[in-house]
Short mmCIF file of C-alpha atoms in Angstrom, two decimals:
data_model
loop_
_atom_site.label_atom_id
_atom_site.label_comp_id
_atom_site.label_asym_id
_atom_site.label_seq_id
_atom_site.Cartn_x
_atom_site.Cartn_y
_atom_site.Cartn_z
CA MET M 1 119.25 110.52 114.01
CA GLU M 2 119.67 106.84 113.15
CA LEU M 3 120.03 106.00 109.48
CA THR M 4 116.95 103.77 109.58
CA THR M 5 114.85 106.70 110.81
CA PHE M 6 116.49 109.06 108.32
CA TRP M 7 115.70 106.79 105.38
CA PHE M 8 112.15 106.19 106.54
CA ILE M 9 111.67 109.98 106.52
CA VAL M 10 113.23 110.19 103.04
CA ILE M 11 110.89 107.50 101.73
CA ALA M 12 107.89 109.22 103.34
CA PHE M 13 108.99 112.46 101.65
CA LEU M 14 109.29 110.75 98.25
CA TRP M 15 105.89 109.06 98.48
CA THR M 16 104.22 112.26 99.65
CA GLY M 17 105.86 114.25 96.85
CA PHE M 18 104.62 111.67 94.37
CA PHE M 19 101.05 111.97 95.63
CA VAL M 20 101.15 115.78 95.55
CA LEU M 21 102.60 116.02 92.04
CA GLU M 22 101.12 112.95 90.39
CA GLY M 23 97.86 113.63 92.20
CA PHE M 24 97.02 116.61 90.02
CA ASP M 25 98.19 114.65 86.96
CA PHE M 26 95.64 111.98 87.80
CA GLY M 27 92.96 114.60 88.38
CA VAL M 28 93.63 116.37 85.08
CA GLY M 29 93.60 113.07 83.20
CA MET M 30 90.30 112.01 84.76
CA LEU M 31 88.58 115.34 84.18
CA ALA M 32 89.94 116.28 80.74
CA PRO M 33 86.81 115.22 78.77
CA ALA M 34 84.50 117.03 81.20
CA LEU M 35 86.52 120.24 81.12
CA SER M 36 86.79 120.59 77.33
CA ARG M 37 84.24 121.03 74.56
CA ASN M 38 86.47 120.81 71.50
CA GLU M 39 89.92 119.68 70.43
CA ALA M 40 91.57 123.03 71.18
CA GLU M 41 90.27 123.00 74.74
CA ARG M 42 91.24 119.35 75.17
CA ARG M 43 94.82 120.22 74.22
CA GLN M 44 94.66 123.20 76.57
CA VAL M 45 93.66 120.96 79.49
CA LEU M 46 96.20 118.22 78.78
CA GLY M 47 98.85 120.85 78.09
CA THR M 48 98.78 121.80 81.77
CA ILE M 49 100.51 118.51 82.60
CA GLY M 50 102.26 117.89 79.28
CA PRO M 51 105.73 119.14 80.31
CA VAL M 52 105.69 117.61 83.82
CA TRP M 53 103.71 114.37 84.06
CA ASP M 54 106.58 112.06 83.18
CA GLY M 55 108.90 113.89 85.58
CA ASN M 56 106.30 113.50 88.33
CA GLU M 57 106.32 109.72 87.82
CA VAL M 58 110.04 109.72 88.64
CA TRP M 59 109.04 110.32 92.26
CA LEU M 60 107.34 106.92 92.28
CA ILE M 61 110.36 105.21 90.75
CA THR M 62 112.65 106.88 93.28
CA ALA M 63 110.38 106.03 96.23
CA VAL M 64 110.12 102.37 95.24
CA GLY M 65 113.85 102.18 94.52
CA ALA M 66 114.66 103.70 97.92
CA MET M 67 112.37 101.18 99.62
CA PHE M 68 114.09 98.33 97.78
CA ALA M 69 117.54 99.52 98.84
CA ALA M 70 116.88 100.78 102.38
CA PHE M 71 114.03 98.49 103.53
CA PRO M 72 114.07 95.33 101.37
CA ALA M 73 111.79 93.38 103.70
CA TRP M 74 109.17 96.16 103.58
CA TYR M 75 109.49 96.35 99.80
CA ALA M 76 109.07 92.58 99.41
CA GLY M 77 106.17 92.40 101.85
CA LEU M 78 104.28 95.28 100.25
CA LEU M 79 104.63 93.94 96.71
CA SER M 80 103.72 90.38 97.65
CA GLU M 81 100.76 91.42 99.80
CA PHE M 82 99.29 93.77 97.18
CA TYR M 83 100.54 92.12 94.02
CA LEU M 84 97.28 92.39 92.04
CA PRO M 85 96.36 96.03 92.81
CA LEU M 86 99.95 97.19 92.29
CA THR M 87 100.06 95.35 88.97
CA LEU M 88 96.87 97.16 87.97
CA VAL M 89 98.48 100.46 89.03
CA LEU M 90 101.39 99.70 86.72
CA VAL M 91 99.03 98.82 83.86
CA GLY M 92 97.11 102.06 84.42
CA LEU M 93 100.28 104.15 84.36
CA ILE M 94 101.40 102.47 81.13
CA VAL M 95 98.03 102.98 79.45
CA ARG M 96 97.91 106.62 80.52
CA GLY M 97 101.45 107.24 79.31
CA VAL M 98 100.69 105.69 75.93
CA GLY M 99 97.54 107.79 75.63
CA LEU M 100 99.34 111.02 76.47
CA GLU M 101 102.24 110.32 74.10
CA TRP M 102 100.20 109.04 71.15
CA ARG M 103 97.46 111.63 71.33
CA GLY M 104 99.63 114.34 69.81
CA LYS M 105 100.78 112.04 67.02
CA VAL M 106 97.46 110.71 65.68
CA HIS M 107 95.27 112.69 63.30
CA HIS M 108 91.89 110.94 63.28
CA ALA M 109 89.18 111.79 65.79
CA THR M 110 88.54 108.10 66.52
CA ASP M 111 92.17 107.52 67.42
CA ARG M 112 92.16 110.55 69.70
CA ARG M 113 89.04 109.24 71.44
CA TRP M 114 90.81 105.96 72.17
CA CYS M 115 93.74 107.92 73.57
CA ASP M 116 91.37 109.97 75.71
CA LEU M 117 89.79 106.80 77.06
CA GLY M 118 93.21 105.45 77.96
CA ILE M 119 94.13 108.70 79.70
CA VAL M 120 90.93 108.72 81.77
CA ALA M 121 91.10 105.03 82.73
CA GLY M 122 94.86 105.14 83.28
CA SER M 123 94.44 108.09 85.63
CA ALA M 124 91.38 106.93 87.56
CA LEU M 125 92.60 103.38 88.22
CA PRO M 126 95.86 104.31 90.01
CA ALA M 127 94.16 107.24 91.75
CA PHE M 128 91.69 104.82 93.37
CA LEU M 129 94.07 101.94 93.97
CA TRP M 130 96.78 103.91 95.77
CA GLY M 131 94.28 105.01 98.41
CA ALA M 132 92.84 101.52 98.65
CA VAL M 133 96.28 99.92 99.09
CA PHE M 134 97.47 102.23 101.85
CA ALA M 135 94.11 102.15 103.65
CA ASP M 136 94.15 98.36 103.59
CA LEU M 137 97.76 98.38 104.79
CA LEU M 138 96.79 100.52 107.79
CA ARG M 139 93.38 99.20 108.76
CA GLY M 140 92.75 96.02 106.78
CA GLY M 141 89.45 94.95 105.27
CA ALA M 142 87.40 95.78 102.21
CA ALA M 143 85.55 98.67 103.89
CA ALA M 144 88.77 100.51 104.73
CA ALA M 145 90.18 99.90 101.26
CA LEU M 146 86.99 101.24 99.64
CA ALA M 147 86.98 104.33 101.86
CA GLY M 148 90.65 105.00 101.12
CA GLY M 149 90.11 104.53 97.40
CA VAL M 150 87.15 106.91 97.30
CA LEU M 151 89.12 109.48 99.26
CA SER M 152 92.20 109.37 97.02
CA LEU M 153 90.12 109.34 93.83
CA SER M 154 88.01 112.36 94.82
CA LEU M 155 90.92 114.22 96.42
CA PHE M 156 93.07 113.86 93.30
CA ALA M 157 90.12 114.94 91.13
CA LEU M 158 89.74 118.06 93.27
CA HIS M 159 93.49 118.68 93.23
CA GLY M 160 93.59 118.31 89.45
CA ALA M 161 90.60 120.59 88.87
CA VAL M 162 92.19 123.31 91.00
CA PHE M 163 95.44 122.89 89.07
CA VAL M 164 93.64 123.34 85.73
CA ALA M 165 91.93 126.46 87.08
CA LEU M 166 95.33 127.77 88.11
CA LYS M 167 96.96 127.04 84.75
CA THR M 168 94.28 128.01 82.20
CA THR M 169 92.12 130.90 81.07
CA GLY M 170 88.68 131.29 79.53
CA PRO M 171 85.85 128.74 79.62
CA VAL M 172 88.13 125.89 80.69
CA ARG M 173 89.11 127.78 83.80
CA ALA M 174 85.46 128.38 84.71
CA ARG M 175 84.59 124.70 84.15
CA ALA M 176 87.57 123.62 86.24
CA ARG M 177 86.32 125.66 89.18
CA ARG M 178 82.87 124.10 88.88
CA ALA M 179 84.43 120.65 88.64
CA ALA M 180 86.48 121.36 91.76
CA MET M 181 83.35 122.23 93.70
CA ALA M 182 81.65 119.06 92.45
CA ALA M 183 84.64 116.92 93.43
CA SER M 184 84.74 118.56 96.86
CA ALA M 185 81.19 117.31 97.50
CA VAL M 186 82.72 113.81 97.60
CA ALA M 187 86.26 114.54 98.78
CA LEU M 188 85.37 116.52 101.90
CA PRO M 189 82.89 114.00 103.37
CA ALA M 190 85.26 111.16 102.43
CA ALA M 191 88.10 112.93 104.26
CA VAL M 192 85.93 113.48 107.34
CA VAL M 193 85.11 109.76 107.38
CA ALA M 194 88.46 108.26 106.39
CA LEU M 195 91.26 110.50 107.69
CA PRO M 196 90.47 110.34 111.43
CA GLY M 197 90.67 106.56 111.05
CA ILE M 198 94.33 106.64 109.93
CA PRO M 199 95.74 105.78 113.39
CA PRO M 200 95.40 102.02 114.01
CA ALA M 201 92.73 100.58 116.28
CA GLY M 202 93.48 101.15 119.95
CA SER M 203 95.34 104.41 119.35
CA GLY M 204 94.13 107.70 120.74
CA TRP M 205 95.23 111.26 121.33
CA ALA M 206 97.66 110.19 124.01
CA ALA M 207 98.94 107.08 122.24
CA ALA M 208 99.35 108.54 118.73
CA PRO M 209 99.00 112.35 118.77
CA TRP M 210 100.92 113.08 115.57
CA PRO M 211 98.86 110.91 113.21
CA TRP M 212 95.66 112.31 114.68
CA ALA M 213 96.88 115.88 114.46
CA GLY M 214 98.02 115.38 110.86
CA ALA M 215 94.72 113.78 109.86
CA LEU M 216 92.60 116.55 111.35
CA ALA M 217 94.85 119.25 109.89
CA ALA M 218 94.46 117.58 106.49
CA VAL M 219 90.66 117.83 106.78
CA ALA M 220 90.99 121.51 107.72
CA ALA M 221 93.33 122.19 104.77
CA LEU M 222 90.93 120.46 102.40
CA ALA M 223 88.02 122.55 103.70
CA ALA M 224 90.13 125.67 103.22
CA GLY M 225 90.88 124.61 99.64
CA VAL M 226 87.17 124.28 98.92
CA ALA M 227 86.45 127.72 100.39
CA LEU M 228 89.29 129.31 98.43
CA THR M 229 88.09 127.68 95.21
CA TRP M 230 84.62 129.12 95.85
CA ARG M 231 86.21 132.57 96.15
CA GLY M 232 88.27 132.11 92.97
CA ARG M 233 91.65 132.16 94.71
CA ASP M 234 93.20 129.50 92.51
CA GLY M 235 96.79 129.75 93.73
CA TRP M 236 95.90 129.56 97.40
CA ALA M 237 93.34 126.82 96.71
CA PHE M 238 96.02 124.71 95.05
CA THR M 239 98.33 125.33 98.00
CA ALA M 240 95.58 124.17 100.34
CA THR M 241 94.79 120.96 98.44
CA ALA M 242 98.51 120.19 98.16
CA SER M 243 98.82 120.80 101.91
CA ALA M 244 95.95 118.41 102.55
CA ILE M 245 97.81 115.68 100.66
CA VAL M 246 101.08 116.47 102.48
CA LEU M 247 99.36 116.30 105.86
CA THR M 248 97.63 113.06 104.91
CA GLY M 249 100.99 111.61 103.94
CA ALA M 250 102.51 112.79 107.22
CA ALA M 251 99.73 111.12 109.22
CA LEU M 252 100.00 107.96 107.13
CA PHE M 253 103.74 107.50 107.52
CA ALA M 254 103.76 108.58 111.16
CA THR M 255 101.48 105.61 111.77
CA LEU M 256 103.51 103.27 109.56
CA PHE M 257 106.70 104.13 111.42
CA GLU M 258 105.63 101.91 114.29
CA ALA M 259 104.86 98.97 111.99
CA PRO M 260 105.30 99.39 108.21
CA MET M 261 103.49 96.07 107.83
CA PRO M 262 101.79 93.78 110.35
CA GLY M 263 104.42 92.02 112.44
CA MET M 264 107.26 94.12 110.98
CA THR M 265 109.34 96.90 112.52
CA VAL M 266 111.29 99.59 110.71
CA ALA M 267 114.55 98.38 112.22
CA GLY M 268 113.82 94.77 111.29
CA ALA M 269 112.96 95.70 107.69
CA ALA M 270 116.05 97.86 107.13
CA SER M 271 119.27 97.05 105.29
CA GLY M 272 122.59 96.89 107.09
CA PRO M 273 124.51 99.97 108.28
CA TYR M 274 127.00 99.84 105.40
CA THR M 275 124.23 99.84 102.75
CA LEU M 276 122.36 102.66 104.48
CA GLY M 277 125.57 104.65 104.77
CA MET M 278 126.32 104.32 101.07
CA LEU M 279 122.73 105.25 100.19
CA THR M 280 123.01 108.35 102.35
CA TRP M 281 126.04 109.66 100.46
CA ILE M 282 124.41 108.90 97.10
CA GLY M 283 121.19 110.60 98.16
CA LEU M 284 122.90 113.69 99.53
CA ILE M 285 124.74 114.14 96.23
CA ALA M 286 121.98 113.28 93.73
CA LEU M 287 118.75 114.45 95.37
CA PRO M 288 119.46 118.22 95.33
CA PHE M 289 120.15 118.08 91.58
CA VAL M 290 116.90 116.20 90.93
CA LEU M 291 114.83 118.60 93.05
CA GLY M 292 116.51 121.61 91.48
CA TYR M 293 115.87 120.39 87.95
CA GLN M 294 112.20 119.73 88.62
CA ALA M 295 111.75 123.10 90.31
CA TRP M 296 113.33 124.74 87.26
CA THR M 297 110.92 122.84 84.98
CA TYR M 298 107.89 124.13 86.86
CA TRP M 299 109.29 127.66 86.76
CA VAL M 300 109.81 127.54 82.99
CA PHE M 301 106.26 126.28 82.37
CA ARG M 302 104.59 128.48 84.99
CA ARG M 303 102.39 130.57 82.65
CA ARG M 304 98.70 130.00 82.06
CA LEU M 305 97.67 128.24 78.85
CA VAL M 306 95.14 129.51 76.31
CA ALA M 307 93.14 127.46 73.85
CA GLU M 308 94.65 127.46 70.35
CA VAL M 309 92.79 127.22 67.07
CA SER M 310 91.42 123.69 66.81
CA ARG M 311 92.76 121.40 64.12
CA ALA M 312 90.68 119.00 62.12
#
């Protein structure tokens, strides 16, 4: 395998991992007010992502850093083409991070409400914009960007609701399941409309079978997640929604491999052989430690959370 192909696969893996892990963070942040009725329940909901949300953001940093090092032309083109929406993504992530960090340190209800507003807005804005950016990158036009944004927003909301149901007990768990079904009423039709359009115009089953297969499998996985949520199988439902995101990422990057941006090829966007060779050694040494540490974190915080006694 050529190093350019290898590093494209690595970057696709990093972006897809970011969307799977940060996707439920976004969903939890968006839905937290709807899933809780008091301060104890609010802390229960946000506690599901408390130990992991900042670690999940590292996937974004690593993906962007790998793009900068391995495909500088792609990195420069993407950031210049989508400067405004990506700036808004960054602002949203900052606002959400501030809200999550400050919320546990303030003591007045008004201050906590401002933090909650920041968490909701800082989760919803990136959740919508990431889908809009990649849809526009693939298809171009406001209609495609809107469809992609609606899909990512609703899919992450569904993914987050299923995650809360998996990680909590009591009334919050029941509300999370209802919220997941409500989100699926938007996510599933949006997936049916948007995902088969991932391959570029002019492609078909013969010309681009892998993107089509990945897109249709993603729709099937999402439908399975909805059915499993209806049956109360939280663990399998979360696996299904995560699989839908993975399959969507696979279809997305299989299409981008031919042309990561209009008029650009993967080989033309790549760094030189020496740089890619050095990156390969660094990645082979560092990446297993990073993945192992994050897996250990999820194992340590694997138990369900219960609502504690509310504080004033």
